[in-house]
Amino acid sequence: MAVDVLSTADGRLKTAKSRAYAAEWRESRSRGKAIEIGTSTPPDFPARPAKPELLNPRDVPKRRPGTEAGRIALLHAVAHIEFNAVDLHWDIIARFGHVPMPIGFHDDWVKCAEEESRHFEMVCDCLESMGSHYGALPAHAGMWRAAEDTADDLMGRLAVVPMVLEARGLDVTPRMIDVFRKAKSEQAVAALEVIYAEEVGHVAYGSKWFHFLCGRENADPKDVFHQMVRRYFHGALKPPFNEEKRAEAGLPPDFYWPLTEDLPPPGRSE
Ligand SMILES: [Fe+2]
Ligand SMILES: [Fe+2]
C-alpha cells in the first residue's frame, strides 16, 4: 500500500489512494485483525508529476505575500510541502518495515499520511478557487533530501522529518494564517488552521517514537537528537520558535535551542 502511494505520480490520485489505504488499515485494526506489516522496497525517489517543475530553491521566484500572485505562490509552496509529506509518512512505514516497532507506530504514520492527503487536497482546492492549481508554478527540488539522507536510520528520520521539518511548520504557519486573514481569504484561513492543528500531532508522534527508540537503547534523547540533527540536517535551526506548540508536541527548548548555534558566521552561506 505504501509503495503504491509512493509510486503514484498524480497528486489527487496519490492522495485518494492514500486516504483509501488509511481507511482500510483503520478498519482492519478496529476488527482486531490488522493487515500484516509486510516488507517491500520503496522507490529511492517517489513518482512525481510532469508539473510542477522542480528548481533549486534559489531559482524559485519570490513573490510578495501582499499581492494575489504572492498568496498563490505561498499556497503553491504549501501544497508542495503537503504533497511531499504524504510520501514521507508512507515512506517511513515502507522503508523501516524491518525495524521491529509496536503496531501503534504504524497507526500513527498512517493517520499522518491520511491527514497530509487532506491538507494537500484542501490547499489544491484553495489554489483552484483562486484560478491556479498545483503544478502551475515551479517548486522546491530539495524536498526529498531529508528522506534520502536518513534512508538507513530511523532515529535520524524521526529527528529530521517530524522533529525538525514539521516542527518548523508550527513556527511559520501562524504568520501565514495572518496573511490570508488580512486578505479576507476565508477558505485559505480555514485550510491553514486545520493544518496548524493537525501538524502538532505529527511532531508529537515523531517525538514519541524517537523517545521510544532512545529508551530501548538506553540513550539520552536530547544528546541523540543533537547528534542526529547535526549529522543529517544541513544548516542550523532558525528562531523564532513557536515554543508553546513545540512544547505541546513534546519538543522541549533544550532540544532545539542548542542547534541554533550551528549558524554559519554572517556573510557566509551554508
Ligand atoms: Fe500537513
Ligand atoms: Fe505533517
Short mmCIF file of C-alpha atoms and ligand atoms in Angstrom, two decimals:
data_model
loop_
_atom_site.label_atom_id
_atom_site.label_comp_id
_atom_site.label_asym_id
_atom_site.label_seq_id
_atom_site.Cartn_x
_atom_site.Cartn_y
_atom_site.Cartn_z
CA MET A 1 0.00 0.00 0.00
CA ALA A 2 2.75 2.42 0.99
CA VAL A 3 4.79 1.64 -2.11
CA ASP A 4 1.72 2.05 -4.31
CA VAL A 5 1.17 5.57 -2.92
CA LEU A 6 4.86 6.38 -3.40
CA SER A 7 4.75 5.09 -6.97
CA THR A 8 1.74 7.22 -7.92
CA ALA A 9 2.75 10.48 -9.62
CA ASP A 10 -0.52 12.40 -9.86
CA GLY A 11 -1.32 14.46 -6.76
CA ARG A 12 -5.07 13.89 -6.45
CA LEU A 13 -4.70 10.21 -7.35
CA LYS A 14 -1.90 9.80 -4.80
CA THR A 15 -3.97 11.37 -2.03
CA ALA A 16 -7.10 9.39 -2.97
CA LYS A 17 -5.11 6.14 -2.70
CA SER A 18 -3.50 7.32 0.50
CA ARG A 19 -6.87 8.00 2.13
CA ALA A 20 -8.38 4.74 0.88
CA TYR A 21 -5.46 2.70 2.27
CA ALA A 22 -5.57 4.58 5.57
CA ALA A 23 -9.29 3.75 5.87
CA GLU A 24 -8.53 0.11 5.08
CA TRP A 25 -5.83 -0.01 7.74
CA ARG A 26 -8.08 1.60 10.35
CA GLU A 27 -10.91 -0.76 9.51
CA SER A 28 -8.62 -3.80 9.83
CA ARG A 29 -7.42 -2.52 13.20
CA SER A 30 -10.94 -1.94 14.50
CA ARG A 31 -11.84 -5.54 13.57
CA GLY A 32 -8.82 -6.61 15.63
CA LYS A 33 -7.21 -8.16 12.55
CA ALA A 34 -4.53 -5.73 11.48
CA ILE A 35 -3.26 -6.02 7.94
CA GLU A 36 0.11 -7.75 8.13
CA ILE A 37 3.14 -5.46 8.02
CA GLY A 38 5.00 -6.87 5.06
CA THR A 39 8.30 -5.86 3.59
CA SER A 40 8.68 -4.04 0.34
CA THR A 41 11.26 -1.80 -1.26
CA PRO A 42 10.07 1.78 -1.62
CA PRO A 43 11.42 3.73 -4.61
CA ASP A 44 14.51 5.89 -3.89
CA PHE A 45 12.52 8.81 -5.29
CA PRO A 46 8.74 8.78 -5.23
CA ALA A 47 6.93 9.25 -8.55
CA ARG A 48 6.37 12.90 -9.47
CA PRO A 49 4.02 14.54 -11.97
CA ALA A 50 5.46 16.38 -15.00
CA LYS A 51 4.49 19.66 -13.32
CA PRO A 52 5.49 21.44 -11.08
CA GLU A 53 8.92 21.97 -12.50
CA LEU A 54 11.38 21.32 -9.66
CA LEU A 55 14.02 24.01 -9.21
CA ASN A 56 16.87 24.75 -6.87
CA PRO A 57 15.29 26.86 -4.07
CA ARG A 58 17.49 29.80 -5.13
CA ASP A 59 15.83 29.80 -8.55
CA VAL A 60 12.24 29.64 -7.29
CA PRO A 61 10.92 33.18 -7.85
CA LYS A 62 9.95 35.01 -4.65
CA ARG A 63 6.69 36.92 -4.66
CA ARG A 64 5.31 39.37 -2.14
CA PRO A 65 2.51 38.00 0.05
CA GLY A 66 0.74 41.38 -0.21
CA THR A 67 -0.40 40.52 -3.73
CA GLU A 68 -2.80 37.87 -5.01
CA ALA A 69 0.05 36.36 -7.07
CA GLY A 70 2.17 36.24 -3.92
CA ARG A 71 -0.55 34.48 -1.97
CA ILE A 72 -1.00 31.94 -4.76
CA ALA A 73 2.77 31.32 -4.69
CA LEU A 74 2.64 30.85 -0.92
CA LEU A 75 -0.20 28.32 -1.15
CA HIS A 76 1.56 26.58 -4.02
CA ALA A 77 4.60 26.13 -1.80
CA VAL A 78 2.37 24.73 0.97
CA ALA A 79 0.72 22.31 -1.50
CA HIS A 80 4.19 21.09 -2.50
CA ILE A 81 5.14 20.53 1.15
CA GLU A 82 1.92 18.59 1.83
CA PHE A 83 2.42 16.52 -1.32
CA ASN A 84 5.89 15.51 -0.15
CA ALA A 85 4.63 14.95 3.38
CA VAL A 86 2.16 12.31 2.15
CA ASP A 87 5.09 10.41 0.66
CA LEU A 88 7.33 10.93 3.69
CA HIS A 89 4.82 9.27 6.02
CA TRP A 90 4.24 6.28 3.72
CA ASP A 91 8.00 6.06 3.19
CA ILE A 92 8.75 5.71 6.91
CA ILE A 93 6.32 2.78 7.00
CA ALA A 94 7.74 1.04 3.92
CA ARG A 95 11.41 1.82 4.44
CA PHE A 96 11.69 0.79 8.06
CA GLY A 97 9.41 -2.26 7.93
CA HIS A 98 12.37 -4.37 9.07
CA VAL A 99 12.72 -2.46 12.38
CA PRO A 100 10.51 -4.13 14.97
CA MET A 101 8.08 -1.50 16.27
CA PRO A 102 4.80 -1.65 18.19
CA ILE A 103 1.73 -1.56 15.97
CA GLY A 104 0.88 1.93 17.21
CA PHE A 105 3.88 3.20 15.25
CA HIS A 106 2.04 2.23 12.07
CA ASP A 107 -1.28 3.63 13.31
CA ASP A 108 0.37 6.99 13.87
CA TRP A 109 2.07 7.32 10.49
CA VAL A 110 -0.94 6.05 8.59
CA LYS A 111 -3.01 8.72 10.36
CA CYS A 112 -0.43 11.38 9.47
CA ALA A 113 -0.40 10.29 5.83
CA GLU A 114 -4.18 10.50 5.75
CA GLU A 115 -4.11 14.00 7.26
CA GLU A 116 -1.41 15.20 4.83
CA SER A 117 -3.56 13.90 2.00
CA ARG A 118 -6.44 16.09 3.15
CA HIS A 119 -4.08 19.03 3.66
CA PHE A 120 -2.90 18.69 0.07
CA GLU A 121 -6.44 18.47 -1.25
CA MET A 122 -7.65 21.47 0.78
CA VAL A 123 -4.75 23.62 -0.40
CA CYS A 124 -5.33 22.48 -4.00
CA ASP A 125 -8.99 23.47 -3.64
CA CYS A 126 -7.86 26.94 -2.49
CA LEU A 127 -5.47 27.28 -5.42
CA GLU A 128 -8.17 26.21 -7.84
CA SER A 129 -10.71 28.65 -6.45
CA MET A 130 -8.06 31.38 -6.95
CA GLY A 131 -7.69 30.39 -10.61
CA SER A 132 -4.45 28.42 -10.17
CA HIS A 133 -3.54 24.80 -9.45
CA TYR A 134 -0.74 22.63 -8.10
CA GLY A 135 1.80 22.45 -10.90
CA ALA A 136 1.16 25.97 -12.21
CA LEU A 137 4.37 27.30 -10.61
CA PRO A 138 7.85 25.89 -10.12
CA ALA A 139 8.57 24.24 -6.77
CA HIS A 140 11.44 23.39 -4.44
CA ALA A 141 13.59 20.47 -5.69
CA GLY A 142 15.16 19.59 -2.34
CA MET A 143 12.11 18.17 -0.59
CA TRP A 144 13.25 14.56 -0.70
CA ARG A 145 16.75 15.30 0.57
CA ALA A 146 15.89 14.55 4.20
CA ALA A 147 14.41 11.20 3.22
CA GLU A 148 17.48 10.25 1.20
CA ASP A 149 19.87 11.33 3.93
CA THR A 150 18.07 9.26 6.56
CA ALA A 151 17.12 6.25 4.43
CA ASP A 152 19.16 3.91 6.67
CA ASP A 153 18.49 5.46 10.03
CA LEU A 154 15.06 5.50 11.64
CA MET A 155 16.20 7.67 14.56
CA GLY A 156 17.70 10.14 12.10
CA ARG A 157 14.49 10.13 10.07
CA LEU A 158 12.38 10.88 13.15
CA ALA A 159 14.75 13.61 14.30
CA VAL A 160 14.93 15.39 10.95
CA VAL A 161 11.48 14.94 9.42
CA PRO A 162 8.85 15.32 12.15
CA MET A 163 11.02 16.92 14.85
CA VAL A 164 12.84 19.48 12.68
CA LEU A 165 10.95 19.99 9.42
CA GLU A 166 7.38 19.53 10.62
CA ALA A 167 8.17 21.47 13.81
CA ARG A 168 9.34 24.33 11.57
CA GLY A 169 5.82 24.34 10.13
CA LEU A 170 4.48 25.14 13.60
CA ASP A 171 6.79 28.19 13.72
CA VAL A 172 5.74 29.67 10.38
CA THR A 173 2.05 28.77 9.99
CA PRO A 174 0.57 31.46 12.30
CA ARG A 175 2.15 34.21 10.17
CA MET A 176 0.78 32.59 7.05
CA ILE A 177 -2.70 32.47 8.57
CA ASP A 178 -2.39 36.23 9.24
CA VAL A 179 -1.52 36.90 5.60
CA PHE A 180 -4.71 35.19 4.41
CA ARG A 181 -6.83 36.67 7.17
CA LYS A 182 -5.75 40.15 6.10
CA ALA A 183 -6.63 39.26 2.52
CA LYS A 184 -10.06 38.00 3.72
CA SER A 185 -9.34 34.66 2.13
CA GLU A 186 -11.53 32.54 4.38
CA GLN A 187 -11.04 29.27 2.55
CA ALA A 188 -7.25 29.52 2.92
CA VAL A 189 -7.53 30.55 6.59
CA ALA A 190 -9.74 27.52 7.29
CA ALA A 191 -7.36 25.15 5.49
CA LEU A 192 -4.28 26.52 7.25
CA GLU A 193 -5.98 26.30 10.64
CA VAL A 194 -6.67 22.59 10.11
CA ILE A 195 -3.07 22.10 9.02
CA TYR A 196 -1.76 24.03 12.03
CA ALA A 197 -3.84 22.00 14.49
CA GLU A 198 -3.01 18.61 12.98
CA GLU A 199 0.70 19.22 12.49
CA VAL A 200 1.15 19.40 16.28
CA GLY A 201 0.19 15.74 16.30
CA HIS A 202 2.74 14.84 13.64
CA VAL A 203 5.57 16.44 15.59
CA ALA A 204 4.29 14.69 18.73
CA TYR A 205 4.36 11.28 17.04
CA GLY A 206 7.91 11.98 15.94
CA SER A 207 8.93 12.88 19.47
CA LYS A 208 7.08 9.90 20.93
CA TRP A 209 8.76 7.28 18.72
CA PHE A 210 12.13 9.00 18.92
CA HIS A 211 11.95 8.79 22.71
CA PHE A 212 10.78 5.20 22.45
CA LEU A 213 13.83 4.21 20.37
CA CYS A 214 16.22 6.09 22.66
CA GLY A 215 14.67 4.37 25.66
CA ARG A 216 15.08 0.99 24.01
CA GLU A 217 18.79 1.72 23.60
CA ASN A 218 19.13 3.37 26.98
CA ALA A 219 20.39 6.56 25.31
CA ASP A 220 19.79 10.17 26.32
CA PRO A 221 17.17 11.53 23.86
CA LYS A 222 18.45 15.10 23.93
CA ASP A 223 22.04 14.09 23.14
CA VAL A 224 20.96 11.69 20.42
CA PHE A 225 18.69 14.36 18.91
CA HIS A 226 21.58 16.81 18.71
CA GLN A 227 23.81 14.16 17.13
CA MET A 228 21.20 13.14 14.57
CA VAL A 229 20.30 16.67 13.51
CA ARG A 230 23.97 17.62 13.19
CA ARG A 231 24.63 14.51 11.13
CA TYR A 232 21.66 14.63 8.79
CA PHE A 233 20.27 18.16 8.67
CA HIS A 234 22.08 20.72 6.61
CA GLY A 235 22.23 24.07 8.36
CA ALA A 236 21.20 25.45 11.72
CA LEU A 237 17.73 25.73 13.18
CA LYS A 238 16.39 29.24 12.81
CA PRO A 239 14.47 31.08 15.51
CA PRO A 240 11.90 32.42 16.25
CA PHE A 241 10.40 29.18 17.52
CA ASN A 242 6.80 28.51 18.44
CA GLU A 243 7.84 27.34 21.89
CA GLU A 244 4.30 26.76 23.09
CA LYS A 245 3.23 24.47 20.23
CA ARG A 246 6.60 22.75 20.26
CA ALA A 247 6.11 22.02 23.96
CA GLU A 248 2.64 20.69 23.25
CA ALA A 249 4.24 18.35 20.70
CA GLY A 250 6.80 17.04 23.20
CA LEU A 251 9.72 19.12 21.97
CA PRO A 252 11.39 20.96 24.89
CA PRO A 253 13.59 24.05 24.32
CA ASP A 254 16.85 22.27 25.22
CA PHE A 255 16.31 20.04 22.17
CA TYR A 256 16.31 22.81 19.58
CA TRP A 257 17.94 25.94 21.03
CA PRO A 258 21.49 24.48 21.13
CA LEU A 259 21.17 23.71 17.40
CA THR A 260 20.77 27.39 16.52
CA GLU A 261 24.43 27.84 17.45
CA ASP A 262 25.45 25.99 14.32
CA LEU A 263 24.53 29.01 12.18
CA PRO A 264 27.37 29.88 9.81
CA PRO A 265 29.09 33.22 10.55
CA PRO A 266 27.40 36.21 8.85
CA GLY A 267 28.38 36.74 5.23
CA ARG A 268 28.99 33.06 4.56
CA SER A 269 26.27 30.91 3.09
CA GLU A 270 25.99 27.29 4.25
FE FE B 1 0.47 18.69 6.56
FE FE B 2 2.66 16.82 8.83
#
